[in-house]
XYZ file of C-alpha atoms in Angstrom:
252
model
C 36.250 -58.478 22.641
C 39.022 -56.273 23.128
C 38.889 -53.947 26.848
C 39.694 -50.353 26.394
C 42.393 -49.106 29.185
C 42.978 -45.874 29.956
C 44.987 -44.373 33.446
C 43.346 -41.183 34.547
C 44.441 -38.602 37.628
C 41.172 -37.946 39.200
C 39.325 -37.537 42.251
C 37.495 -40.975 42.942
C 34.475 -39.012 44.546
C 34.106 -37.353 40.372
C 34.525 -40.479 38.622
C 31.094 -40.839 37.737
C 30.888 -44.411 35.616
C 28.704 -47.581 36.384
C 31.528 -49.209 38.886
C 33.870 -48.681 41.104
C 36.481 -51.125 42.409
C 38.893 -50.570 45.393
C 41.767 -52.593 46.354
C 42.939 -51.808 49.963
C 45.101 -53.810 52.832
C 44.969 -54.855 55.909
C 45.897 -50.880 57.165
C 43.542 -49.433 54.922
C 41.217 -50.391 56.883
C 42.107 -48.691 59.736
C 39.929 -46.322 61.623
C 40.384 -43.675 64.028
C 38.487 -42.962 67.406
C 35.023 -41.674 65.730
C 34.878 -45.360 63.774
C 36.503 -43.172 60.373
C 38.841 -44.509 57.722
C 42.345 -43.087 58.330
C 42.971 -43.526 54.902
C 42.043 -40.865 52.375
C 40.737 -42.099 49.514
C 38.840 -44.873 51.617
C 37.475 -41.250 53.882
C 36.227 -39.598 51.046
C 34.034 -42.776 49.305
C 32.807 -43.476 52.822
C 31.729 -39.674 53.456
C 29.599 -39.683 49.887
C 28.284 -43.014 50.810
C 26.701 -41.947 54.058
C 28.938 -43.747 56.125
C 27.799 -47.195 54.287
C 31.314 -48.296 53.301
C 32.452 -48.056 56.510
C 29.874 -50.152 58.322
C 30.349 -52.938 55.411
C 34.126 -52.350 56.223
C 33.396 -54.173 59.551
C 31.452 -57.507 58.187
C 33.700 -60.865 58.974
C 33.772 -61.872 55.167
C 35.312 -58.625 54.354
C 38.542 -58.709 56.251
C 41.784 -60.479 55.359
C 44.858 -60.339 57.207
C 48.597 -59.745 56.971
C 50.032 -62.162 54.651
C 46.990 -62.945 52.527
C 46.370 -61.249 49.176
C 43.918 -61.784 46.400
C 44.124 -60.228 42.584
C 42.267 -56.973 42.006
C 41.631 -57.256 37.629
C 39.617 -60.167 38.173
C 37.534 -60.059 41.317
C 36.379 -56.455 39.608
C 35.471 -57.464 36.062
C 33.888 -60.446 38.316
C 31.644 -57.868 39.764
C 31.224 -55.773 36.066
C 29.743 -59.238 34.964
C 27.261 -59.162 37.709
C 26.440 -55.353 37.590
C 26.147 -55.764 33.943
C 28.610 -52.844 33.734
C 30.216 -51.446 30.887
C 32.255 -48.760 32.232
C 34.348 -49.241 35.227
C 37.200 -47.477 37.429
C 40.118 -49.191 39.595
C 41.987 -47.732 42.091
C 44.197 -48.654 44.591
C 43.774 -47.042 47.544
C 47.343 -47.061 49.307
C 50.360 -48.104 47.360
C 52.403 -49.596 50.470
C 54.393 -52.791 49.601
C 53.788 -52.662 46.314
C 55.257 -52.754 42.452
C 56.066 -49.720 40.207
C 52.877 -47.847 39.072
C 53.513 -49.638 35.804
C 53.459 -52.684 37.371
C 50.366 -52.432 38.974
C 48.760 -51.116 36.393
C 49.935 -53.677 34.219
C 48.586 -56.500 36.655
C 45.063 -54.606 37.000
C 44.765 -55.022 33.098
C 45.552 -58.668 32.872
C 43.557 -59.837 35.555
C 40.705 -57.800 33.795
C 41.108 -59.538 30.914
C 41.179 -62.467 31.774
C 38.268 -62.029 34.423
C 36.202 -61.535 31.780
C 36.536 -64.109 29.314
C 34.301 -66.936 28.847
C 35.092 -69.973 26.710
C 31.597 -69.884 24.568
C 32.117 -70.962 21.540
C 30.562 -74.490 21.768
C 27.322 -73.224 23.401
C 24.418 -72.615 21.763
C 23.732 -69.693 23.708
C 25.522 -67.142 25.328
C 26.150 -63.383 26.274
C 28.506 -60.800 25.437
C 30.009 -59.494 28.250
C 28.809 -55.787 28.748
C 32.253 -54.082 29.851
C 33.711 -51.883 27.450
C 36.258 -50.087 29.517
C 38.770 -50.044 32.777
C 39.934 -46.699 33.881
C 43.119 -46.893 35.878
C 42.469 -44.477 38.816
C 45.646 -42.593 40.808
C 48.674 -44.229 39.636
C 49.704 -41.240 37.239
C 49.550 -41.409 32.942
C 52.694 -41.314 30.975
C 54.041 -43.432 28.241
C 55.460 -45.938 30.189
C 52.426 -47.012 32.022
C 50.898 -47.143 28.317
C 53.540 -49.433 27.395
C 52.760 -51.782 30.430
C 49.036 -51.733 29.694
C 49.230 -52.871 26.196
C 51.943 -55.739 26.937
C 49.504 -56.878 29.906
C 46.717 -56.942 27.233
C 48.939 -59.174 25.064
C 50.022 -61.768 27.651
C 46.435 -62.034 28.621
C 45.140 -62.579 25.068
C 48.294 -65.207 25.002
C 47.032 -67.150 27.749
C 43.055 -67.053 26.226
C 45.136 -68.773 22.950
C 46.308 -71.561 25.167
C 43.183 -71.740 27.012
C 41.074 -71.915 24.008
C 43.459 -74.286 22.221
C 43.552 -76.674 25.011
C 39.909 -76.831 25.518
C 39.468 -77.281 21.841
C 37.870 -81.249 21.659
C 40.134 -83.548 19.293
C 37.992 -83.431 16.022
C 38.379 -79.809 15.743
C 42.054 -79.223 17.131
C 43.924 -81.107 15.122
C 47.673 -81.283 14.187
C 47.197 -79.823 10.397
C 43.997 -77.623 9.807
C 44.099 -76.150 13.500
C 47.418 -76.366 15.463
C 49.592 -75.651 12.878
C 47.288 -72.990 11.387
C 47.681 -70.973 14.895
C 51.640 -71.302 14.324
C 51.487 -69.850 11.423
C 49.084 -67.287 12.313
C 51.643 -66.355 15.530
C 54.225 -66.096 13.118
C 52.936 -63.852 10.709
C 51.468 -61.218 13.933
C 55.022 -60.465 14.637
C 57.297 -61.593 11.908
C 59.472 -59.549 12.401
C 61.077 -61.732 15.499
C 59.027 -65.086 14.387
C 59.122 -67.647 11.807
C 57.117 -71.018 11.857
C 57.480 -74.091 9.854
C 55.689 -77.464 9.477
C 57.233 -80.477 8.607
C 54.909 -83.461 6.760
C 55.060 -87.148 7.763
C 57.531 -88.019 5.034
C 59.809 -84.679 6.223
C 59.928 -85.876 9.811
C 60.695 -89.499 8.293
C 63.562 -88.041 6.071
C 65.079 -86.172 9.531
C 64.407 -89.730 11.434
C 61.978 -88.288 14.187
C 60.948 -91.819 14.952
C 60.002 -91.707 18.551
C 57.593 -88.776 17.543
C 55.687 -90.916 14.293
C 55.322 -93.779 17.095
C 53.465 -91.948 18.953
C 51.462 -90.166 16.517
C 50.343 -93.367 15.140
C 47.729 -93.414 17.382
C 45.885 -90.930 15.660
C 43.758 -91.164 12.344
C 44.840 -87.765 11.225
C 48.482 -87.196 9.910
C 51.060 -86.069 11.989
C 52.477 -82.239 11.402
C 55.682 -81.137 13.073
C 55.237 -77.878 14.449
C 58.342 -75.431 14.490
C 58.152 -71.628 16.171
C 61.482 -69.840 15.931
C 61.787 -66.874 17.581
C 64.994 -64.444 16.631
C 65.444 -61.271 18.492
C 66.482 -58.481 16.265
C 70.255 -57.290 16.498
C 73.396 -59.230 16.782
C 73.214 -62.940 16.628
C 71.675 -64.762 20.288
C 74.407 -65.931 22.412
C 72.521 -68.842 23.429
C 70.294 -70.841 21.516
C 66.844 -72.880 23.650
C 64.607 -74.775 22.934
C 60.972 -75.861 24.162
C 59.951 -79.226 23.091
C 55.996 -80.705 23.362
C 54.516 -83.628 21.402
C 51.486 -81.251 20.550
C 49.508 -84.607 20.904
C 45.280 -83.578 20.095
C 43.747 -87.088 19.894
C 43.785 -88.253 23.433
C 41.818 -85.262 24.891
């Protein structure tokens, strides 16, 4: 399921959705003499909560310190999964020390993403997770931050892939019907910059790949040499790499 994203310029105290995640530091958590938040946003959440959010504030498993740091996507779509919430709001409430506003936003969205997903396609039961939407809370709108948000979403759904793929047990990944089948379904998403190509057992015999038929001996399926070229548009690349995996399935 794919997350809507959306950055909004509102007032947190009108955001009126099922949740509401904050991501504050160390000196956000400041207070003055009267045991109030310094900080503004933090003020305003703890003045229509009665006070509440600053007494939690003060609980030992709350607190980290200078130095340590923990994601904000995932810990909140964490919490949508256990509110059972389909509509929530981030929103940073200081931006000391940190990115761009495109790169936080950008970071929000992946972490979402991927806090989220559950790997249930071998169980015989399962839910759907309920959240629909993230709202991006005080970091502006504009079409660069739009740009970020939808490149976040695809790294994220690139990491799923090779989540999914790796998990996948050896009778249903295998080198032909499955591995090369994602190749080729890469390749045709963006062809523009892509190609892919498969070579047989008697192609990779006619090339002499030897070392790579040795080992895919082993297996009782046939082997299938798995090529992804990628060719960025323009003048010809200046320097050519290469990433090189056996792609082995069978001993999972």
């Amino acid at each position: 399921m794919k997350l809507a994203f959306a950055t909004k310029e509102i007032d947190v105290t009108k955001w009126k959705e099922d949740l509401l995640a904050v991501g504050v530091t160390e000196k956000d958590l400041r207070k003055d003499q009267n045991s109030k938040f310094e900080n503004p946003i933090l003020k305003k959440l703890d003045s229509c909560l009665g006070g509440v959010l600053a007494e939690v504030s003060t609980k030992e498993d709350f607190t980290r310190k200078s130095g340590q740091s923990t994601g904000l996507g995932e810990p909140a779509a964490a919490a949508a999964k256990t509110a059972q919430a389909s509509d929530i709001a981030i929103v940073l409430a200081s931006s000391e020390g940190l990115s761009a506003n495109s790169c936080k936003a950008s970071a929000i969205a992946s972490g979402a993403v991927l806090g989220i997903y559950e790997d249930n396609r071998y169980k015989s039961e399962s839910k759907k997770p309920a959240l629909k939407s993230v709202d991006i809370l005080g970091l502006r709108t504009g079409p660069e931050l739009e740009k970020k948000l939808k490149y976040a979403q695809d790294v994220a759904s690139g990491i799923i892939l090779g989540k999914e793929l790796t998990n996948s047990p050896a009778n249903v990944l295998t080198p032909g019907s499955k591995l090369a089948e994602e190749a080729s379904n890469i390749a045709s998403l963006y062809s523009d910059v892509l190609s892919a190509k498969t070579l047989n057992e008697e192609q990779c015999k006619d090339l002499k790949i030897g070392s790579y038929l040795a080992v895919a001996a082993a297996s009782a399926n046939p082997p299938y040499f798995i090529q992804l070229t990628y060719k960025p548009p323009g003048e010809p690349a200046k320097l050519k790499l290469a990433l090189v995996g056996k792609g082995l399935t069978f001993d999972r």
